Amino acid sequence: MAQKLTRENAEKILRNVDNFLFDCDGVLWDGNGPIKGSLETVMRLKELGKRVFHVTNNSLHTREHFVKKCANYGYQVKQDEILCTAWIAAEYLRSKSFKDKVYVMGLKESMGEELNAFGIKNTGAGSDPLVGTSYGDWLEGVKLDPEVKCVLVGFDPHISYMKLMRATSYLKKPDCLFIATNTDNLLPVKNTDISIPDAGCMVSALTVASGREPIVMGKPAPNMFEVLREVHNLDPSRCMMVGDRLDTDIMFAKNCGMQSLLVLSGISSVDDVEQAPNTSEAVDSRPDFYAENLAELGKFIVGN
Amino acid sequence: MAQKLTRENAEKILRNVDNFLFDCDGVLWDGNGPIKGSLETVMRLKELGKRVFHVTNNSLHTREHFVKKCANYGYQVKQDEILCTAWIAAEYLRSKSFKDKVYVMGLKESMGEELNAFGIKNTGAGSDPLVGTSYGDWLEGVKLDPEVKCVLVGFDPHISYMKLMRATSYLKKPDCLFIATNTDNLLPVKNTDISIPDAGCMVSALTVASGREPIVMGKPAPNMFEVLREVHNLDPSRCMMVGDRLDTDIMFAKNCGMQSLLVLSGISSVDDVEQAPNTSEAVDSRPDFYAENLAELGKFIVGN
């Protein structure tokens, strides 16, 4: 049963949690900038001696970008306190000693850069507009690179038919890895009628065309936590995941054995919590606690 | 139990079937032109007094285009003998007395044209390249048209992020219809390493982003048969569907109460027939008969 955050259980959280993992979009900031009181709360937790990490499914940016973004908001973060899916995909390939080339359906400035930083050969990131007007033109336009042994797909605003053809063609080879950064359906934006489709959109197009299922790097899969655990020797029972989505953040907490706090400043609502599946442990996405926003937690821990 | 086509059961088919419905790609032709002996077989059936229709999920072309394509192959067909999904989508909206505007994620020269032919207002078909480099640019670039009350998605080689944003945004309105021409994953091509993703790719991207399921026009849904039945007063038990895919053509036959013949000149193989689900009537995709190609049927009916 999810509990509404109160002063009493906030104090209990402070006693029982050493490490806080924060989702970013919808928790720390949204399309309009920082969410009021959020960064202050994180800084206060640091002052109280808590370790803080940032764990985001967002595949639009490098870790370096996140460090700069935080700095712009007056919040100092180190690179190894940030885990994002463009980086974790590159880290995953490094851990597998991948030596071939990656076809990237995603952004050059995030997915391409993170691969480059590990010295992993890659191609495809960026724009790739349609060539010609017929089957024949397209077939001719797609020159497959025999070195490619992995298709990596993430958020791709340059999605094009040429890219879908190339990626699907590579995926015909059974020894070609198929990796997705994340499968979120929408990016969180507020106060607009416009929906901003996220990587889930590109991933499902490829899943349908190829008939294959990707290995997904982002939450709720435990990849990002595994890296943190290895490097920082974290005990999951002393960790709390703070997020705005039941299906990614809270499931991630469950999958990794962490405590969880849902904030209502992003995607999921109190109604979602009440309707969340709880028929078995495998699909229980109810958080331990929920609060309007991160500022609430901050309010309750001011005196500590 | 699917039976291999023999002279004996071909003759039985001739006695029991008045109307033949043919899938096109993979049955009459493929990316390389007519499949040897196929069109001759169809013409022979016509000479024998059979009524012949063409029922294709392909959303790349208008009915007019199909008429011309057949004529180029020396095969004369009338427009009302052809049912394709770009046309059936327009026909469906006409039958619902749809008076608003359609946002088309698909080809202008097929889906746009078929809507125009019925006088149905539409927008979006054709190319719509990415504007700018950030969230803000994209949001600004998407001007929603308040008249739009339907999103129609089909094969779209001009797929772009702007289109995905527009379509997903329109679909936020619960009164906006969501129609897909077809959900085939690939177009049939042979003798190449390149895969040609079909409309299923675009449909799934929108399904994921919008969280909605479209009404699908193409096979295996019965829409195209319903129109034929109404106009030509067909008795389904005296109809045979001839196709190359279990999941579309043969399921279509089952859904409409028709007899079925699978030809192995396209997507599905004998192995697929043997592994086809048959646990209940609702998912039984085994054909009544199967043959290497349409020429086989032709061979057996030569003497008639």
PDB file of C-alpha atoms in Angstrom, chain A residues 14-224:
ATOM      1  CA  LEU A  14      16.221   9.794   6.312  1.00  0.00           C
ATOM      2  CA  ARG A  15      17.183   7.169   8.873  1.00  0.00           C
ATOM      3  CA  ASN A  16      16.861   4.200   6.511  1.00  0.00           C
ATOM      4  CA  VAL A  17      18.255   5.551   3.227  1.00  0.00           C
ATOM      5  CA  ASP A  18      21.889   6.341   2.440  1.00  0.00           C
ATOM      6  CA  ASN A  19      21.616   6.706  -1.329  1.00  0.00           C
ATOM      7  CA  PHE A  20      19.010   8.588  -3.326  1.00  0.00           C
ATOM      8  CA  LEU A  21      18.559   7.906  -7.032  1.00  0.00           C
ATOM      9  CA  PHE A  22      16.622  10.591  -8.868  1.00  0.00           C
ATOM     10  CA  ASP A  23      14.895  10.463 -12.179  1.00  0.00           C
ATOM     11  CA  CYS A  24      15.322  13.860 -13.891  1.00  0.00           C
ATOM     12  CA  ASP A  25      12.506  14.828 -16.333  1.00  0.00           C
ATOM     13  CA  GLY A  26       9.325  15.336 -14.313  1.00  0.00           C
ATOM     14  CA  VAL A  27      11.204  15.153 -10.999  1.00  0.00           C
ATOM     15  CA  LEU A  28      14.042  17.706 -11.026  1.00  0.00           C
ATOM     16  CA  TRP A  29      12.932  19.653 -14.064  1.00  0.00           C
ATOM     17  CA  ASP A  30      10.464  19.641 -16.931  1.00  0.00           C
ATOM     18  CA  GLY A  31      10.335  21.334 -20.349  1.00  0.00           C
ATOM     19  CA  ASN A  32       9.978  24.693 -18.611  1.00  0.00           C
ATOM     20  CA  GLY A  33      13.018  24.466 -16.280  1.00  0.00           C
ATOM     21  CA  PRO A  34      13.620  23.255 -12.699  1.00  0.00           C
ATOM     22  CA  ILE A  35      10.565  22.146 -10.748  1.00  0.00           C
ATOM     23  CA  LYS A  36      10.244  24.504  -7.803  1.00  0.00           C
ATOM     24  CA  GLY A  37      12.051  23.286  -4.698  1.00  0.00           C
ATOM     25  CA  SER A  38      13.403  20.109  -6.289  1.00  0.00           C
ATOM     26  CA  LEU A  39      17.067  20.969  -6.667  1.00  0.00           C
ATOM     27  CA  GLU A  40      17.060  22.566  -3.212  1.00  0.00           C
ATOM     28  CA  THR A  41      15.805  19.286  -1.764  1.00  0.00           C
ATOM     29  CA  VAL A  42      18.542  17.303  -3.489  1.00  0.00           C
ATOM     30  CA  MET A  43      21.192  19.739  -2.233  1.00  0.00           C
ATOM     31  CA  ARG A  44      19.786  19.494   1.288  1.00  0.00           C
ATOM     32  CA  LEU A  45      20.033  15.691   1.148  1.00  0.00           C
ATOM     33  CA  LYS A  46      23.676  16.021   0.108  1.00  0.00           C
ATOM     34  CA  GLU A  47      24.313  18.360   3.059  1.00  0.00           C
ATOM     35  CA  LEU A  48      22.810  15.671   5.280  1.00  0.00           C
ATOM     36  CA  GLY A  49      25.492  13.263   4.007  1.00  0.00           C
ATOM     37  CA  LYS A  50      23.350  11.312   1.570  1.00  0.00           C
ATOM     38  CA  ARG A  51      24.827  10.077  -1.685  1.00  0.00           C
ATOM     39  CA  VAL A  52      22.860  11.264  -4.689  1.00  0.00           C
ATOM     40  CA  PHE A  53      22.684   9.837  -8.212  1.00  0.00           C
ATOM     41  CA  HIS A  54      20.701  10.816 -11.301  1.00  0.00           C
ATOM     42  CA  VAL A  55      19.234   8.029 -13.343  1.00  0.00           C
ATOM     43  CA  THR A  56      17.430   9.100 -16.492  1.00  0.00           C
ATOM     44  CA  ASN A  57      16.003   7.213 -19.448  1.00  0.00           C
ATOM     45  CA  ASN A  58      16.432  10.315 -21.569  1.00  0.00           C
ATOM     46  CA  SER A  59      18.570   9.397 -24.604  1.00  0.00           C
ATOM     47  CA  LEU A  60      18.802  12.953 -25.976  1.00  0.00           C
ATOM     48  CA  HIS A  61      21.932  13.905 -24.081  1.00  0.00           C
ATOM     49  CA  THR A  62      25.398  12.884 -22.921  1.00  0.00           C
ATOM     50  CA  ARG A  63      26.372  12.780 -19.253  1.00  0.00           C
ATOM     51  CA  GLU A  64      28.469  15.872 -19.918  1.00  0.00           C
ATOM     52  CA  HIS A  65      25.356  17.708 -21.075  1.00  0.00           C
ATOM     53  CA  PHE A  66      23.567  16.822 -17.833  1.00  0.00           C
ATOM     54  CA  VAL A  67      26.499  18.138 -15.761  1.00  0.00           C
ATOM     55  CA  LYS A  68      26.320  21.455 -17.654  1.00  0.00           C
ATOM     56  CA  LYS A  69      22.540  21.642 -17.413  1.00  0.00           C
ATOM     57  CA  CYS A  70      22.722  21.175 -13.637  1.00  0.00           C
ATOM     58  CA  ALA A  71      25.492  23.764 -13.361  1.00  0.00           C
ATOM     59  CA  ASN A  72      23.291  26.230 -15.262  1.00  0.00           C
ATOM     60  CA  TYR A  73      20.654  25.660 -12.619  1.00  0.00           C
ATOM     61  CA  GLY A  74      23.234  26.387  -9.895  1.00  0.00           C
ATOM     62  CA  TYR A  75      23.538  22.720  -8.965  1.00  0.00           C
ATOM     63  CA  GLN A  76      26.975  21.046  -9.050  1.00  0.00           C
ATOM     64  CA  VAL A  77      27.032  17.394 -10.115  1.00  0.00           C
ATOM     65  CA  LYS A  78      29.891  15.068 -11.024  1.00  0.00           C
ATOM     66  CA  GLN A  79      29.788  12.995 -14.198  1.00  0.00           C
ATOM     67  CA  ASP A  80      29.764   9.673 -12.341  1.00  0.00           C
ATOM     68  CA  GLU A  81      26.694  10.751 -10.403  1.00  0.00           C
ATOM     69  CA  ILE A  82      24.767  10.713 -13.681  1.00  0.00           C
ATOM     70  CA  LEU A  83      23.522   7.673 -15.551  1.00  0.00           C
ATOM     71  CA  CYS A  84      21.677   8.212 -18.801  1.00  0.00           C
ATOM     72  CA  THR A  85      20.700   5.702 -21.463  1.00  0.00           C
ATOM     73  CA  ALA A  86      22.944   6.994 -24.271  1.00  0.00           C
ATOM     74  CA  TRP A  87      25.895   6.443 -21.918  1.00  0.00           C
ATOM     75  CA  ILE A  88      24.711   3.140 -20.447  1.00  0.00           C
ATOM     76  CA  ALA A  89      24.302   1.674 -23.953  1.00  0.00           C
ATOM     77  CA  ALA A  90      27.945   2.509 -24.718  1.00  0.00           C
ATOM     78  CA  GLU A  91      29.025   1.202 -21.289  1.00  0.00           C
ATOM     79  CA  TYR A  92      27.084  -2.024 -21.957  1.00  0.00           C
ATOM     80  CA  LEU A  93      28.877  -2.587 -25.283  1.00  0.00           C
ATOM     81  CA  ARG A  94      32.231  -1.836 -23.618  1.00  0.00           C
ATOM     82  CA  SER A  95      31.473  -4.410 -20.894  1.00  0.00           C
ATOM     83  CA  LYS A  96      30.794  -6.980 -23.632  1.00  0.00           C
ATOM     84  CA  SER A  97      34.108  -6.133 -25.354  1.00  0.00           C
ATOM     85  CA  PHE A  98      32.174  -5.254 -28.508  1.00  0.00           C
ATOM     86  CA  LYS A  99      34.712  -4.656 -31.287  1.00  0.00           C
ATOM     87  CA  ASP A 100      32.531  -4.231 -34.388  1.00  0.00           C
ATOM     88  CA  LYS A 101      30.502  -1.252 -35.592  1.00  0.00           C
ATOM     89  CA  VAL A 102      27.196   0.070 -34.249  1.00  0.00           C
ATOM     90  CA  TYR A 103      24.414   1.375 -36.483  1.00  0.00           C
ATOM     91  CA  VAL A 104      22.853   4.197 -34.468  1.00  0.00           C
ATOM     92  CA  MET A 105      19.247   5.246 -34.978  1.00  0.00           C
ATOM     93  CA  GLY A 106      19.430   8.205 -32.651  1.00  0.00           C
ATOM     94  CA  LEU A 107      21.178  11.472 -31.995  1.00  0.00           C
ATOM     95  CA  LYS A 108      24.798  12.039 -32.960  1.00  0.00           C
ATOM     96  CA  GLU A 109      25.247  14.476 -30.067  1.00  0.00           C
ATOM     97  CA  SER A 110      24.204  11.917 -27.441  1.00  0.00           C
ATOM     98  CA  MET A 111      24.309   8.297 -28.598  1.00  0.00           C
ATOM     99  CA  GLY A 112      27.055   8.890 -31.171  1.00  0.00           C
ATOM    100  CA  GLU A 113      29.193  10.901 -28.714  1.00  0.00           C
ATOM    101  CA  GLU A 114      28.946   8.389 -25.869  1.00  0.00           C
ATOM    102  CA  LEU A 115      30.052   5.599 -28.228  1.00  0.00           C
ATOM    103  CA  ASN A 116      32.908   7.749 -29.513  1.00  0.00           C
ATOM    104  CA  ALA A 117      34.028   8.385 -25.935  1.00  0.00           C
ATOM    105  CA  PHE A 118      34.501   4.619 -25.479  1.00  0.00           C
ATOM    106  CA  GLY A 119      36.189   4.315 -28.882  1.00  0.00           C
ATOM    107  CA  ILE A 120      33.327   2.225 -30.274  1.00  0.00           C
ATOM    108  CA  LYS A 121      32.964   2.547 -34.054  1.00  0.00           C
ATOM    109  CA  ASN A 122      29.545   3.753 -35.120  1.00  0.00           C
ATOM    110  CA  THR A 123      27.587   5.033 -38.075  1.00  0.00           C
ATOM    111  CA  GLY A 124      24.097   6.323 -38.858  1.00  0.00           C
ATOM    112  CA  ALA A 125      23.512   8.917 -36.133  1.00  0.00           C
ATOM    113  CA  GLY A 126      22.133  12.196 -37.458  1.00  0.00           C
ATOM    114  CA  SER A 127      19.922  12.840 -40.449  1.00  0.00           C
ATOM    115  CA  ASP A 128      19.434  10.453 -43.368  1.00  0.00           C
ATOM    116  CA  PRO A 129      16.700  11.831 -45.612  1.00  0.00           C
ATOM    117  CA  LEU A 130      14.710   9.790 -48.120  1.00  0.00           C
ATOM    118  CA  VAL A 131      16.467   9.238 -51.443  1.00  0.00           C
ATOM    119  CA  GLY A 132      14.320   9.001 -54.586  1.00  0.00           C
ATOM    120  CA  THR A 133      10.664   8.075 -54.957  1.00  0.00           C
ATOM    121  CA  SER A 134      10.404   4.333 -55.507  1.00  0.00           C
ATOM    122  CA  TYR A 135      11.328   0.922 -54.136  1.00  0.00           C
ATOM    123  CA  GLY A 136      14.191   0.747 -56.599  1.00  0.00           C
ATOM    124  CA  ASP A 137      15.656   4.116 -55.577  1.00  0.00           C
ATOM    125  CA  TRP A 138      15.437   3.197 -51.887  1.00  0.00           C
ATOM    126  CA  LEU A 139      16.993  -0.213 -52.344  1.00  0.00           C
ATOM    127  CA  GLU A 140      19.826   1.395 -54.247  1.00  0.00           C
ATOM    128  CA  GLY A 141      20.205   4.126 -51.605  1.00  0.00           C
ATOM    129  CA  VAL A 142      20.715   1.621 -48.800  1.00  0.00           C
ATOM    130  CA  LYS A 143      24.319   0.454 -48.875  1.00  0.00           C
ATOM    131  CA  LEU A 144      24.794  -1.915 -45.968  1.00  0.00           C
ATOM    132  CA  ASP A 145      28.051  -1.721 -44.019  1.00  0.00           C
ATOM    133  CA  PRO A 146      29.359  -5.269 -43.457  1.00  0.00           C
ATOM    134  CA  GLU A 147      31.117  -4.205 -40.234  1.00  0.00           C
ATOM    135  CA  VAL A 148      27.823  -3.417 -38.456  1.00  0.00           C
ATOM    136  CA  LYS A 149      27.017  -6.001 -35.766  1.00  0.00           C
ATOM    137  CA  CYS A 150      24.714  -3.952 -33.549  1.00  0.00           C
ATOM    138  CA  VAL A 151      21.697  -1.714 -34.048  1.00  0.00           C
ATOM    139  CA  LEU A 152      21.253   0.828 -31.260  1.00  0.00           C
ATOM    140  CA  VAL A 153      17.959   2.722 -31.261  1.00  0.00           C
ATOM    141  CA  GLY A 154      16.881   5.616 -29.058  1.00  0.00           C
ATOM    142  CA  PHE A 155      15.155   8.964 -29.315  1.00  0.00           C
ATOM    143  CA  ASP A 156      15.580  10.024 -32.914  1.00  0.00           C
ATOM    144  CA  PRO A 157      14.033  13.241 -34.180  1.00  0.00           C
ATOM    145  CA  HIS A 158      15.743  12.494 -37.509  1.00  0.00           C
ATOM    146  CA  ILE A 159      13.769   9.268 -37.907  1.00  0.00           C
ATOM    147  CA  SER A 160      13.469   8.529 -41.607  1.00  0.00           C
ATOM    148  CA  TYR A 161      12.508   5.727 -43.902  1.00  0.00           C
ATOM    149  CA  MET A 162      16.121   5.237 -44.999  1.00  0.00           C
ATOM    150  CA  LYS A 163      17.053   4.642 -41.368  1.00  0.00           C
ATOM    151  CA  LEU A 164      14.199   2.200 -40.832  1.00  0.00           C
ATOM    152  CA  MET A 165      15.285   0.273 -43.933  1.00  0.00           C
ATOM    153  CA  ARG A 166      18.926   0.177 -42.899  1.00  0.00           C
ATOM    154  CA  ALA A 167      18.241  -0.830 -39.298  1.00  0.00           C
ATOM    155  CA  THR A 168      15.701  -3.503 -40.297  1.00  0.00           C
ATOM    156  CA  SER A 169      18.104  -4.889 -42.881  1.00  0.00           C
ATOM    157  CA  TYR A 170      20.957  -5.153 -40.347  1.00  0.00           C
ATOM    158  CA  LEU A 171      18.613  -6.874 -37.917  1.00  0.00           C
ATOM    159  CA  LYS A 172      17.962  -9.656 -40.438  1.00  0.00           C
ATOM    160  CA  LYS A 173      21.365 -11.037 -39.433  1.00  0.00           C
ATOM    161  CA  PRO A 174      20.797 -13.118 -36.285  1.00  0.00           C
ATOM    162  CA  ASP A 175      24.244 -12.204 -34.915  1.00  0.00           C
ATOM    163  CA  CYS A 176      23.448  -8.487 -35.042  1.00  0.00           C
ATOM    164  CA  LEU A 177      22.775  -7.173 -31.518  1.00  0.00           C
ATOM    165  CA  PHE A 178      19.579  -5.155 -31.050  1.00  0.00           C
ATOM    166  CA  ILE A 179      19.775  -2.597 -28.244  1.00  0.00           C
ATOM    167  CA  ALA A 180      17.302   0.126 -27.277  1.00  0.00           C
ATOM    168  CA  THR A 181      18.194   2.973 -24.943  1.00  0.00           C
ATOM    169  CA  ASN A 182      14.657   3.245 -23.545  1.00  0.00           C
ATOM    170  CA  THR A 183      11.043   2.629 -24.465  1.00  0.00           C
ATOM    171  CA  ASP A 184       9.290   5.663 -22.950  1.00  0.00           C
ATOM    172  CA  ASN A 185       6.373   6.672 -25.144  1.00  0.00           C
ATOM    173  CA  LEU A 186       6.407  10.444 -24.540  1.00  0.00           C
ATOM    174  CA  LEU A 187       8.734  13.125 -23.240  1.00  0.00           C
ATOM    175  CA  PRO A 188       7.160  15.105 -20.403  1.00  0.00           C
ATOM    176  CA  VAL A 189       5.916  18.535 -21.469  1.00  0.00           C
ATOM    177  CA  LYS A 190       3.306  20.681 -19.810  1.00  0.00           C
ATOM    178  CA  ASN A 191       1.002  23.510 -20.818  1.00  0.00           C
ATOM    179  CA  THR A 192       0.838  22.556 -24.456  1.00  0.00           C
ATOM    180  CA  ASP A 193      -1.447  20.580 -26.759  1.00  0.00           C
ATOM    181  CA  ILE A 194       1.580  19.098 -28.484  1.00  0.00           C
ATOM    182  CA  SER A 195       2.785  15.615 -27.637  1.00  0.00           C
ATOM    183  CA  ILE A 196       6.508  14.902 -27.857  1.00  0.00           C
ATOM    184  CA  PRO A 197       6.973  11.225 -28.780  1.00  0.00           C
ATOM    185  CA  ASP A 198      10.001   9.596 -27.151  1.00  0.00           C
ATOM    186  CA  ALA A 199      12.226   6.650 -28.045  1.00  0.00           C
ATOM    187  CA  GLY A 200       9.456   4.055 -27.542  1.00  0.00           C
ATOM    188  CA  CYS A 201       8.044   5.258 -30.824  1.00  0.00           C
ATOM    189  CA  MET A 202      11.246   4.528 -32.789  1.00  0.00           C
ATOM    190  CA  VAL A 203      11.867   1.280 -30.928  1.00  0.00           C
ATOM    191  CA  SER A 204       8.408  -0.104 -31.701  1.00  0.00           C
ATOM    192  CA  ALA A 205       8.734   0.766 -35.395  1.00  0.00           C
ATOM    193  CA  LEU A 206      11.909  -1.355 -35.535  1.00  0.00           C
ATOM    194  CA  THR A 207      10.491  -4.105 -33.351  1.00  0.00           C
ATOM    195  CA  VAL A 208       7.542  -4.531 -35.712  1.00  0.00           C
ATOM    196  CA  ALA A 209       9.620  -4.309 -38.896  1.00  0.00           C
ATOM    197  CA  SER A 210      12.350  -6.684 -37.710  1.00  0.00           C
ATOM    198  CA  GLY A 211      10.200  -9.106 -35.731  1.00  0.00           C
ATOM    199  CA  ARG A 212      12.837  -8.905 -32.961  1.00  0.00           C
ATOM    200  CA  GLU A 213      12.764  -7.619 -29.391  1.00  0.00           C
ATOM    201  CA  PRO A 214      15.620  -5.338 -28.265  1.00  0.00           C
ATOM    202  CA  ILE A 215      17.659  -5.519 -25.075  1.00  0.00           C
ATOM    203  CA  VAL A 216      16.471  -2.375 -23.291  1.00  0.00           C
ATOM    204  CA  MET A 217      19.033  -0.347 -21.340  1.00  0.00           C
ATOM    205  CA  GLY A 218      16.749   2.070 -19.523  1.00  0.00           C
ATOM    206  CA  LYS A 219      14.495   1.737 -16.521  1.00  0.00           C
ATOM    207  CA  PRO A 220      12.768  -0.497 -15.489  1.00  0.00           C
ATOM    208  CA  ALA A 221      15.682  -2.796 -16.596  1.00  0.00           C
ATOM    209  CA  PRO A 222      18.339  -2.905 -13.866  1.00  0.00           C
ATOM    210  CA  ASN A 223      21.385  -2.027 -16.042  1.00  0.00           C
ATOM    211  CA  MET A 224      21.964   1.449 -14.622  1.00  0.00           C
TER     212      MET A 224
END
